Amino acid sequence: MKSLKAQHSILADAHKQIEIIEHGQNGDFALVPFQQKLEQSNLYPLKPTQIEIFQVNIGKMCNQTCRHCHVDAGPDRREIMTRETMLQCIKVLQNNPRLQTVDLTGGAPEMNPNFRWFVEEIKQLNRHVIVRCNLTIILANKKYYDLPQFYKQHNIEVVSSLPFYTQDRTDRQRGNGVFEDSIKALNMLNEVGYGREETGLVLNLVYNPAGAFLPSSQALLEREYKEALMNKYGICFNHLFAITNLPISRYLDYLIQTDNYETYMEKLVNAYNPVAAANVMCRNTISVSWDGYLYDCDFNQMLELKVSCNSRHISQFNMNELNDRSIIIGQHCYGCTAGAGSSCGGAVA
Ligand code: SF4
Ligand code: SF4
């Protein structure tokens, strides 16, 4: 268990993280405030365009403890969304037809005992469902072996992180043996038809950099991944999402431990792209935490920055009020606006 403990975020306290993100480790690190950049781009205050994506974190429990996890998830986390909170989510979906996409995340969302029931209830409302599946969960226990069939039966879009197409880089970030199991799981998904154009069963992969650097071109990486995975393992998938690591949670720990925090932040600020800023995901997404609170995004959720309006909990969900709020921003937001931008669906610019 030593490695598990070691990988848990040292900076679990959200307030401490915000202090460091804003002012550096010694409190004297000053970069152009993100707000100023938005003002120059005529985007401040940052407002939603229209909320269409309902992202729900149904628990922090995970079978893995990846080095860069911004959720600080792991097998010993006990925060799990209850069926009561799920019922409140379903009620919100019934009352808000503009919420066409439901994006289920975790932890490993499949570890929530009500996961399958929740998916089936949402599909009855005729919504597009995305599941952020970490791949290895499919092989973690025999009760998960049929997940590919379950996904297929409900036409779920599967989005899976595979930090790289080689074993060493993937295992370094996600743990020993993860690459091998991920390849097996991808084969199982391909076998039922995922990732093949003709079936319409969508399988997208996610790349994120292994160190303190920004992702290179998403299109180029996608080509490289497709070639490498097909040639070596016969695996196909639809698209690759290249995601920038945001300086929070375990990745912030990593930046501090390797003395890379300030240079990484400078890279993000220098790569600020106003087009990416106009398209940040918090403008059309609302993020629900395992205990039903509402956030602008998954990252603000981890920093415990709840939405800035009266609809702060799923039980108080008011679409007009949420569409009218100002999004809470901070220096971590530079991670979403650098280069081609970054979101749960990859580049945005
Ligand atoms: S699989 Fe995902 S949620 Fe689980 S520890 Fe890794 S990054 Fe975090
Ligand atoms: S970190 Fe969240 S609030 Fe900030 S720009 Fe990104 S999505 Fe929006």
GROMACS .gro file of C-alpha atoms and ligand atoms in nm:
model
  365
    1MET     CA    1   0.000   0.000   0.000
    2LYS     CA    2   0.300   0.230   0.026
    3SER     CA    3   0.281   0.343  -0.337
    4LEU     CA    4  -0.091   0.412  -0.301
    5LYS     CA    5  -0.033   0.637  -0.002
    6ALA     CA    6   0.261   0.799  -0.172
    7GLN     CA    7   0.052   0.888  -0.472
    8HIS     CA    8  -0.223   1.060  -0.278
    9SER     CA    9  -0.216   1.434  -0.317
   10ILE     CA   10  -0.003   1.601  -0.055
   11LEU     CA   11  -0.202   1.914  -0.124
   12ALA     CA   12  -0.542   1.767  -0.055
   13ASP     CA   13  -0.649   2.097   0.103
   14ALA     CA   14  -0.819   2.300  -0.172
   15HIS     CA   15  -0.743   2.638  -0.006
   16LYS     CA   16  -0.374   2.560   0.009
   17GLN     CA   17  -0.379   2.462  -0.357
   18ILE     CA   18  -0.549   2.787  -0.456
   19GLU     CA   19  -0.288   2.985  -0.260
   20ILE     CA   20  -0.006   2.814  -0.449
   21ILE     CA   21  -0.180   2.835  -0.787
   22GLU     CA   22  -0.236   3.208  -0.742
   23HIS     CA   23   0.090   3.314  -0.574
   24GLY     CA   24   0.344   3.031  -0.605
   25GLN     CA   25   0.507   2.826  -0.330
   26ASN     CA   26   0.668   3.123  -0.155
   27GLY     CA   27   0.377   3.360  -0.204
   28ASP     CA   28   0.579   3.592  -0.430
   29PHE     CA   29   0.516   3.445  -0.774
   30ALA     CA   30   0.329   3.691  -0.994
   31LEU     CA   31   0.197   3.627  -1.341
   32VAL     CA   32  -0.057   3.820  -1.544
   33PRO     CA   33  -0.389   3.747  -1.370
   34PHE     CA   34  -0.618   3.529  -1.582
   35GLN     CA   35  -0.891   3.787  -1.533
   36GLN     CA   36  -0.676   4.048  -1.708
   37LYS     CA   37  -0.628   3.820  -2.008
   38LEU     CA   38  -1.003   3.766  -2.028
   39GLU     CA   39  -1.065   4.140  -2.006
   40GLN     CA   40  -0.826   4.196  -2.296
   41SER     CA   41  -1.018   3.932  -2.492
   42ASN     CA   42  -1.355   4.094  -2.404
   43LEU     CA   43  -1.457   3.779  -2.221
   44TYR     CA   44  -1.474   3.904  -1.864
   45PRO     CA   45  -1.688   3.826  -1.674
   46LEU     CA   46  -1.687   3.479  -1.825
   47LYS     CA   47  -2.048   3.376  -1.894
   48PRO     CA   48  -2.207   3.052  -2.008
   49THR     CA   49  -2.323   3.037  -2.368
   50GLN     CA   50  -2.592   2.776  -2.296
   51ILE     CA   51  -2.556   2.477  -2.065
   52GLU     CA   52  -2.596   2.160  -2.273
   53ILE     CA   53  -2.360   1.912  -2.109
   54PHE     CA   54  -2.446   1.769  -1.770
   55GLN     CA   55  -2.126   1.624  -1.626
   56VAL     CA   56  -2.175   1.407  -1.320
   57ASN     CA   57  -1.897   1.278  -1.097
   58ILE     CA   58  -2.057   0.972  -0.941
   59GLY     CA   59  -1.772   0.895  -0.701
   60LYS     CA   60  -1.403   0.923  -0.628
   61MET     CA   61  -1.343   0.552  -0.589
   62CYS     CA   62  -1.109   0.412  -0.853
   63ASN     CA   63  -0.912   0.092  -0.908
   64GLN     CA   64  -0.611   0.305  -1.009
   65THR     CA   65  -0.407   0.586  -0.849
   66CYS     CA   66  -0.260   0.768  -1.147
   67ARG     CA   67   0.019   1.015  -1.087
   68HIS     CA   68  -0.157   1.307  -1.253
   69CYS     CA   69  -0.511   1.241  -1.134
   70HIS     CA   70  -0.682   1.574  -1.070
   71VAL     CA   71  -0.960   1.399  -0.876
   72ASP     CA   72  -0.714   1.241  -0.632
   73ALA     CA   73  -0.910   0.920  -0.687
   74GLY     CA   74  -0.815   0.575  -0.561
   75PRO     CA   75  -0.938   0.246  -0.411
   76ASP     CA   76  -0.962   0.388  -0.060
   77ARG     CA   77  -1.183   0.687  -0.149
   78ARG     CA   78  -1.534   0.642  -0.013
   79GLU     CA   79  -1.715   0.939  -0.170
   80ILE     CA   80  -1.990   0.781  -0.380
   81MET     CA   81  -2.307   0.941  -0.524
   82THR     CA   82  -2.619   0.795  -0.363
   83ARG     CA   83  -2.928   0.679  -0.553
   84GLU     CA   84  -3.119   0.972  -0.399
   85THR     CA   85  -2.880   1.224  -0.555
   86MET     CA   86  -2.898   1.033  -0.885
   87LEU     CA   87  -3.277   1.062  -0.872
   88GLN     CA   88  -3.237   1.438  -0.829
   89CYS     CA   89  -3.011   1.440  -1.138
   90ILE     CA   90  -3.273   1.247  -1.334
   91LYS     CA   91  -3.541   1.497  -1.230
   92VAL     CA   92  -3.320   1.782  -1.355
   93LEU     CA   93  -3.278   1.604  -1.689
   94GLN     CA   94  -3.654   1.551  -1.717
   95ASN     CA   95  -3.716   1.922  -1.657
   96ASN     CA   96  -3.436   2.051  -1.880
   97PRO     CA   97  -3.446   1.917  -2.236
   98ARG     CA   98  -3.151   2.141  -2.335
   99LEU     CA   99  -2.926   1.906  -2.135
  100GLN     CA  100  -2.876   1.664  -2.422
  101THR     CA  101  -2.545   1.509  -2.317
  102VAL     CA  102  -2.470   1.340  -1.986
  103ASP     CA  103  -2.102   1.287  -1.917
  104LEU     CA  104  -2.040   1.034  -1.638
  105THR     CA  105  -1.709   1.053  -1.464
  106GLY     CA  106  -1.532   0.955  -1.140
  107GLY     CA  107  -1.306   0.791  -1.010
  108ALA     CA  108  -1.409   0.486  -1.204
  109PRO     CA  109  -1.782   0.556  -1.248
  110GLU     CA  110  -1.849   0.184  -1.292
  111MET     CA  111  -1.753   0.125  -0.926
  112ASN     CA  112  -2.063   0.307  -0.808
  113PRO     CA  113  -2.309   0.024  -0.725
  114ASN     CA  114  -2.592   0.219  -0.892
  115PHE     CA  115  -2.396   0.293  -1.211
  116ARG     CA  116  -2.585   0.062  -1.448
  117TRP     CA  117  -2.923   0.157  -1.309
  118PHE     CA  118  -2.835   0.528  -1.349
  119VAL     CA  119  -2.723   0.481  -1.712
  120GLU     CA  120  -3.044   0.295  -1.796
  121GLU     CA  121  -3.260   0.566  -1.639
  122ILE     CA  122  -3.078   0.838  -1.834
  123LYS     CA  123  -3.104   0.644  -2.162
  124GLN     CA  124  -3.480   0.619  -2.108
  125LEU     CA  125  -3.481   0.998  -2.128
  126ASN     CA  126  -3.316   0.965  -2.468
  127ARG     CA  127  -2.993   1.146  -2.381
  128HIS     CA  128  -2.648   1.095  -2.525
  129VAL     CA  129  -2.435   0.933  -2.253
  130ILE     CA  130  -2.057   0.948  -2.229
  131VAL     CA  131  -1.874   0.726  -1.981
  132ARG     CA  132  -1.516   0.809  -1.882
  133CYS     CA  133  -1.392   0.451  -1.857
  134ASN     CA  134  -1.034   0.398  -1.742
  135LEU     CA  135  -1.018   0.065  -1.937
  136THR     CA  136  -0.852  -0.141  -1.661
  137ILE     CA  137  -1.178  -0.149  -1.464
  138ILE     CA  138  -1.313  -0.389  -1.728
  139LEU     CA  139  -1.054  -0.647  -1.613
  140ALA     CA  140  -1.045  -0.555  -1.246
  141ASN     CA  141  -1.313  -0.802  -1.138
  142LYS     CA  142  -1.533  -1.050  -1.321
  143LYS     CA  143  -1.841  -0.842  -1.241
  144TYR     CA  144  -1.707  -0.583  -1.488
  145TYR     CA  145  -1.612  -0.822  -1.772
  146ASP     CA  146  -1.940  -0.757  -1.956
  147LEU     CA  147  -1.905  -0.378  -1.952
  148PRO     CA  148  -1.829  -0.362  -2.327
  149GLN     CA  149  -2.162  -0.538  -2.398
  150PHE     CA  150  -2.341  -0.311  -2.153
  151TYR     CA  151  -2.198  -0.003  -2.323
  152LYS     CA  152  -2.294  -0.140  -2.663
  153GLN     CA  153  -2.648  -0.228  -2.554
  154HIS     CA  154  -2.706   0.135  -2.450
  155ASN     CA  155  -2.501   0.296  -2.726
  156ILE     CA  156  -2.274   0.472  -2.478
  157GLU     CA  157  -1.984   0.684  -2.601
  158VAL     CA  158  -1.672   0.553  -2.429
  159VAL     CA  159  -1.388   0.795  -2.354
  160SER     CA  160  -1.075   0.635  -2.217
  161SER     CA  161  -0.744   0.770  -2.106
  162LEU     CA  162  -0.435   0.608  -2.254
  163PRO     CA  163  -0.147   0.843  -2.171
  164PHE     CA  164   0.066   0.699  -2.452
  165TYR     CA  165   0.084   0.414  -2.701
  166THR     CA  166   0.388   0.260  -2.532
  167GLN     CA  167   0.405   0.056  -2.216
  168ASP     CA  168   0.679   0.245  -2.030
  169ARG     CA  169   0.520   0.589  -2.059
  170THR     CA  170   0.172   0.467  -1.975
  171ASP     CA  171   0.281   0.257  -1.677
  172ARG     CA  172   0.497   0.540  -1.545
  173GLN     CA  173   0.192   0.763  -1.523
  174ARG     CA  174  -0.079   0.512  -1.435
  175GLY     CA  175   0.096   0.224  -1.258
  176ASN     CA  176   0.263  -0.108  -1.345
  177GLY     CA  177   0.063  -0.335  -1.571
  178VAL     CA  178  -0.188  -0.065  -1.670
  179PHE     CA  179  -0.078  -0.055  -2.034
  180GLU     CA  180  -0.114  -0.430  -2.081
  181ASP     CA  181  -0.461  -0.434  -1.925
  182SER     CA  182  -0.563  -0.126  -2.123
  183ILE     CA  183  -0.468  -0.302  -2.447
  184LYS     CA  184  -0.671  -0.608  -2.346
  185ALA     CA  185  -0.970  -0.388  -2.261
  186LEU     CA  186  -0.939  -0.201  -2.593
  187ASN     CA  187  -0.943  -0.535  -2.773
  188MET     CA  188  -1.260  -0.631  -2.586
  189LEU     CA  189  -1.423  -0.301  -2.686
  190ASN     CA  190  -1.317  -0.347  -3.049
  191GLU     CA  191  -1.455  -0.702  -3.046
  192VAL     CA  192  -1.807  -0.578  -2.970
  193GLY     CA  193  -1.773  -0.309  -3.238
  194TYR     CA  194  -1.636  -0.006  -3.054
  195GLY     CA  195  -1.404   0.223  -3.248
  196ARG     CA  196  -1.516   0.092  -3.589
  197GLU     CA  197  -1.665   0.357  -3.815
  198GLU     CA  198  -1.935   0.128  -3.953
  199THR     CA  199  -2.091   0.042  -3.613
  200GLY     CA  200  -2.143   0.396  -3.484
  201LEU     CA  201  -2.011   0.279  -3.144
  202VAL     CA  202  -1.776   0.558  -3.045
  203LEU     CA  203  -1.450   0.497  -2.862
  204ASN     CA  204  -1.231   0.802  -2.805
  205LEU     CA  205  -0.893   0.800  -2.635
  206VAL     CA  206  -0.735   1.068  -2.421
  207TYR     CA  207  -0.369   1.171  -2.424
  208ASN     CA  208  -0.214   1.391  -2.159
  209PRO     CA  209   0.154   1.486  -2.135
  210ALA     CA  210   0.372   1.279  -1.903
  211GLY     CA  211   0.575   1.577  -1.778
  212ALA     CA  212   0.570   1.954  -1.738
  213PHE     CA  213   0.496   2.036  -2.100
  214LEU     CA  214   0.198   2.113  -2.322
  215PRO     CA  215   0.049   1.858  -2.561
  216SER     CA  216   0.159   1.879  -2.922
  217SER     CA  217  -0.086   1.887  -3.214
  218GLN     CA  218  -0.394   1.676  -3.147
  219ALA     CA  219  -0.426   1.577  -3.514
  220LEU     CA  220  -0.063   1.463  -3.532
  221LEU     CA  221  -0.088   1.269  -3.208
  222GLU     CA  222  -0.407   1.103  -3.329
  223ARG     CA  223  -0.232   0.986  -3.645
  224GLU     CA  224   0.064   0.851  -3.443
  225TYR     CA  225  -0.165   0.670  -3.196
  226LYS     CA  226  -0.376   0.518  -3.474
  227GLU     CA  227  -0.075   0.387  -3.659
  228ALA     CA  228   0.102   0.252  -3.351
  229LEU     CA  229  -0.202   0.085  -3.194
  230MET     CA  230  -0.320  -0.070  -3.522
  231ASN     CA  231   0.022  -0.193  -3.633
  232LYS     CA  232   0.125  -0.342  -3.303
  233TYR     CA  233  -0.202  -0.450  -3.142
  234GLY     CA  234  -0.469  -0.435  -3.416
  235ILE     CA  235  -0.662  -0.175  -3.216
  236CYS     CA  236  -0.883   0.094  -3.369
  237PHE     CA  237  -1.056   0.393  -3.215
  238ASN     CA  238  -1.238   0.703  -3.336
  239HIS     CA  239  -1.063   1.014  -3.208
  240LEU     CA  240  -0.785   1.118  -2.976
  241PHE     CA  241  -0.840   1.405  -2.732
  242ALA     CA  242  -0.517   1.580  -2.634
  243ILE     CA  243  -0.560   1.731  -2.289
  244THR     CA  244  -0.340   1.977  -2.101
  245ASN     CA  245  -0.264   1.892  -1.738
  246LEU     CA  246  -0.409   2.156  -1.509
  247PRO     CA  247  -0.192   2.262  -1.215
  248ILE     CA  248  -0.413   2.115  -0.943
  249SER     CA  249  -0.418   1.814  -0.709
  250ARG     CA  250  -0.163   1.536  -0.782
  251TYR     CA  251  -0.027   1.716  -1.087
  252LEU     CA  252   0.037   2.025  -0.873
  253ASP     CA  253   0.221   1.799  -0.627
  254TYR     CA  254   0.429   1.669  -0.913
  255LEU     CA  255   0.512   2.020  -1.040
  256ILE     CA  256   0.619   2.130  -0.694
  257GLN     CA  257   0.819   1.817  -0.618
  258THR     CA  258   1.008   1.845  -0.946
  259ASP     CA  259   1.055   2.220  -0.911
  260ASN     CA  260   0.862   2.281  -1.230
  261TYR     CA  261   0.566   2.480  -1.103
  262GLU     CA  262   0.675   2.828  -1.206
  263THR     CA  263   0.814   2.738  -1.548
  264TYR     CA  264   0.503   2.533  -1.627
  265MET     CA  265   0.276   2.823  -1.534
  266GLU     CA  266   0.485   3.057  -1.748
  267LYS     CA  267   0.445   2.817  -2.042
  268LEU     CA  268   0.068   2.817  -1.996
  269VAL     CA  269   0.046   3.195  -1.972
  270ASN     CA  270   0.270   3.250  -2.275
  271ALA     CA  271   0.054   3.011  -2.477
  272TYR     CA  272  -0.273   3.190  -2.389
  273ASN     CA  273  -0.506   3.175  -2.687
  274PRO     CA  274  -0.815   3.401  -2.692
  275VAL     CA  275  -0.995   3.166  -2.933
  276ALA     CA  276  -0.951   2.881  -2.687
  277ALA     CA  277  -1.067   3.113  -2.407
  278ALA     CA  278  -1.391   3.184  -2.595
  279ASN     CA  279  -1.454   2.809  -2.620
  280VAL     CA  280  -1.370   2.685  -2.271
  281MET     CA  281  -1.593   2.396  -2.168
  282CYS     CA  282  -1.740   2.567  -1.862
  283ARG     CA  283  -1.945   2.783  -2.100
  284ASN     CA  284  -2.167   2.492  -2.202
  285THR     CA  285  -2.114   2.241  -1.921
  286ILE     CA  286  -2.224   2.214  -1.560
  287SER     CA  287  -2.043   1.980  -1.326
  288VAL     CA  288  -2.220   1.790  -1.046
  289SER     CA  289  -2.018   1.646  -0.760
  290TRP     CA  290  -2.079   1.310  -0.591
  291ASP     CA  291  -2.272   1.490  -0.314
  292GLY     CA  292  -2.486   1.691  -0.555
  293TYR     CA  293  -2.316   2.031  -0.547
  294LEU     CA  294  -2.282   2.229  -0.869
  295TYR     CA  295  -1.955   2.358  -1.012
  296ASP     CA  296  -1.840   2.537  -1.327
  297CYS     CA  297  -1.617   2.242  -1.416
  298ASP     CA  298  -1.446   1.935  -1.279
  299PHE     CA  299  -1.139   2.141  -1.185
  300ASN     CA  300  -1.333   2.401  -0.986
  301GLN     CA  301  -1.501   2.103  -0.821
  302MET     CA  302  -1.164   1.973  -0.700
  303LEU     CA  303  -1.077   2.321  -0.574
  304GLU     CA  304  -1.413   2.335  -0.394
  305LEU     CA  305  -1.520   2.647  -0.583
  306LYS     CA  306  -1.898   2.612  -0.609
  307VAL     CA  307  -2.098   2.805  -0.871
  308SER     CA  308  -2.153   3.172  -0.797
  309CYS     CA  309  -2.534   3.178  -0.783
  310ASN     CA  310  -2.813   3.053  -0.559
  311SER     CA  311  -2.849   2.723  -0.750
  312ARG     CA  312  -2.561   2.561  -0.570
  313HIS     CA  313  -2.701   2.213  -0.528
  314ILE     CA  314  -2.877   1.974  -0.765
  315SER     CA  315  -3.190   2.009  -0.549
  316GLN     CA  316  -3.194   2.383  -0.635
  317PHE     CA  317  -3.112   2.349  -1.007
  318ASN     CA  318  -3.241   2.651  -1.197
  319MET     CA  319  -3.130   2.665  -1.559
  320ASN     CA  320  -3.198   3.039  -1.607
  321GLU     CA  321  -3.003   3.131  -1.298
  322LEU     CA  322  -2.713   2.904  -1.393
  323ASN     CA  323  -2.700   3.035  -1.749
  324ASP     CA  324  -2.687   3.387  -1.609
  325ARG     CA  325  -2.409   3.335  -1.355
  326SER     CA  326  -2.046   3.443  -1.386
  327ILE     CA  327  -1.801   3.154  -1.402
  328ILE     CA  328  -1.541   3.146  -1.124
  329ILE     CA  329  -1.195   3.177  -1.272
  330GLY     CA  330  -0.838   3.157  -1.138
  331GLN     CA  331  -0.482   3.105  -1.255
  332HIS     CA  332  -0.551   2.732  -1.307
  333CYS     CA  333  -0.779   2.834  -1.599
  334TYR     CA  334  -0.467   2.904  -1.807
  335GLY     CA  335  -0.456   2.525  -1.849
  336CYS     CA  336  -0.775   2.542  -2.057
  337THR     CA  337  -0.665   2.830  -2.280
  338ALA     CA  338  -0.307   2.739  -2.373
  339GLY     CA  339  -0.232   2.661  -2.737
  340ALA     CA  340  -0.524   2.481  -2.900
  341GLY     CA  341  -0.700   2.482  -2.564
  342SER     CA  342  -0.810   2.188  -2.356
  343SER     CA  343  -1.140   2.042  -2.242
  344CYS     CA  344  -1.290   1.704  -2.160
  345GLY     CA  345  -1.332   1.670  -2.537
  346GLY     CA  346  -0.972   1.771  -2.616
  347ALA     CA  347  -0.861   2.080  -2.810
  348VAL     CA  348  -1.118   2.358  -2.849
  349ALA     CA  349  -0.951   2.601  -3.090
  350SF4     S1  350  -0.813   0.623  -1.371
  350SF4    FE1  351  -0.879   0.836  -1.383
  350SF4     S2  352  -0.993   0.874  -1.193
  350SF4    FE2  353  -0.874   0.684  -1.165
  350SF4     S3  354  -0.684   0.753  -1.064
  350SF4    FE3  355  -0.648   0.746  -1.288
  350SF4     S4  356  -0.690   0.955  -1.359
  350SF4    FE4  357  -0.783   0.933  -1.154
  351SF4     S1  358  -1.059   2.558  -1.526
  351SF4    FE1  359  -1.279   2.536  -1.533
  351SF4     S2  360  -1.354   2.745  -1.496
  351SF4    FE2  361  -1.142   2.763  -1.560
  351SF4     S3  362  -1.150   2.792  -1.781
  351SF4    FE3  363  -1.120   2.573  -1.740
  351SF4     S4  364  -1.325   2.490  -1.747
  351SF4    FE4  365  -1.347   2.711  -1.717
   0.00000   0.00000   0.00000
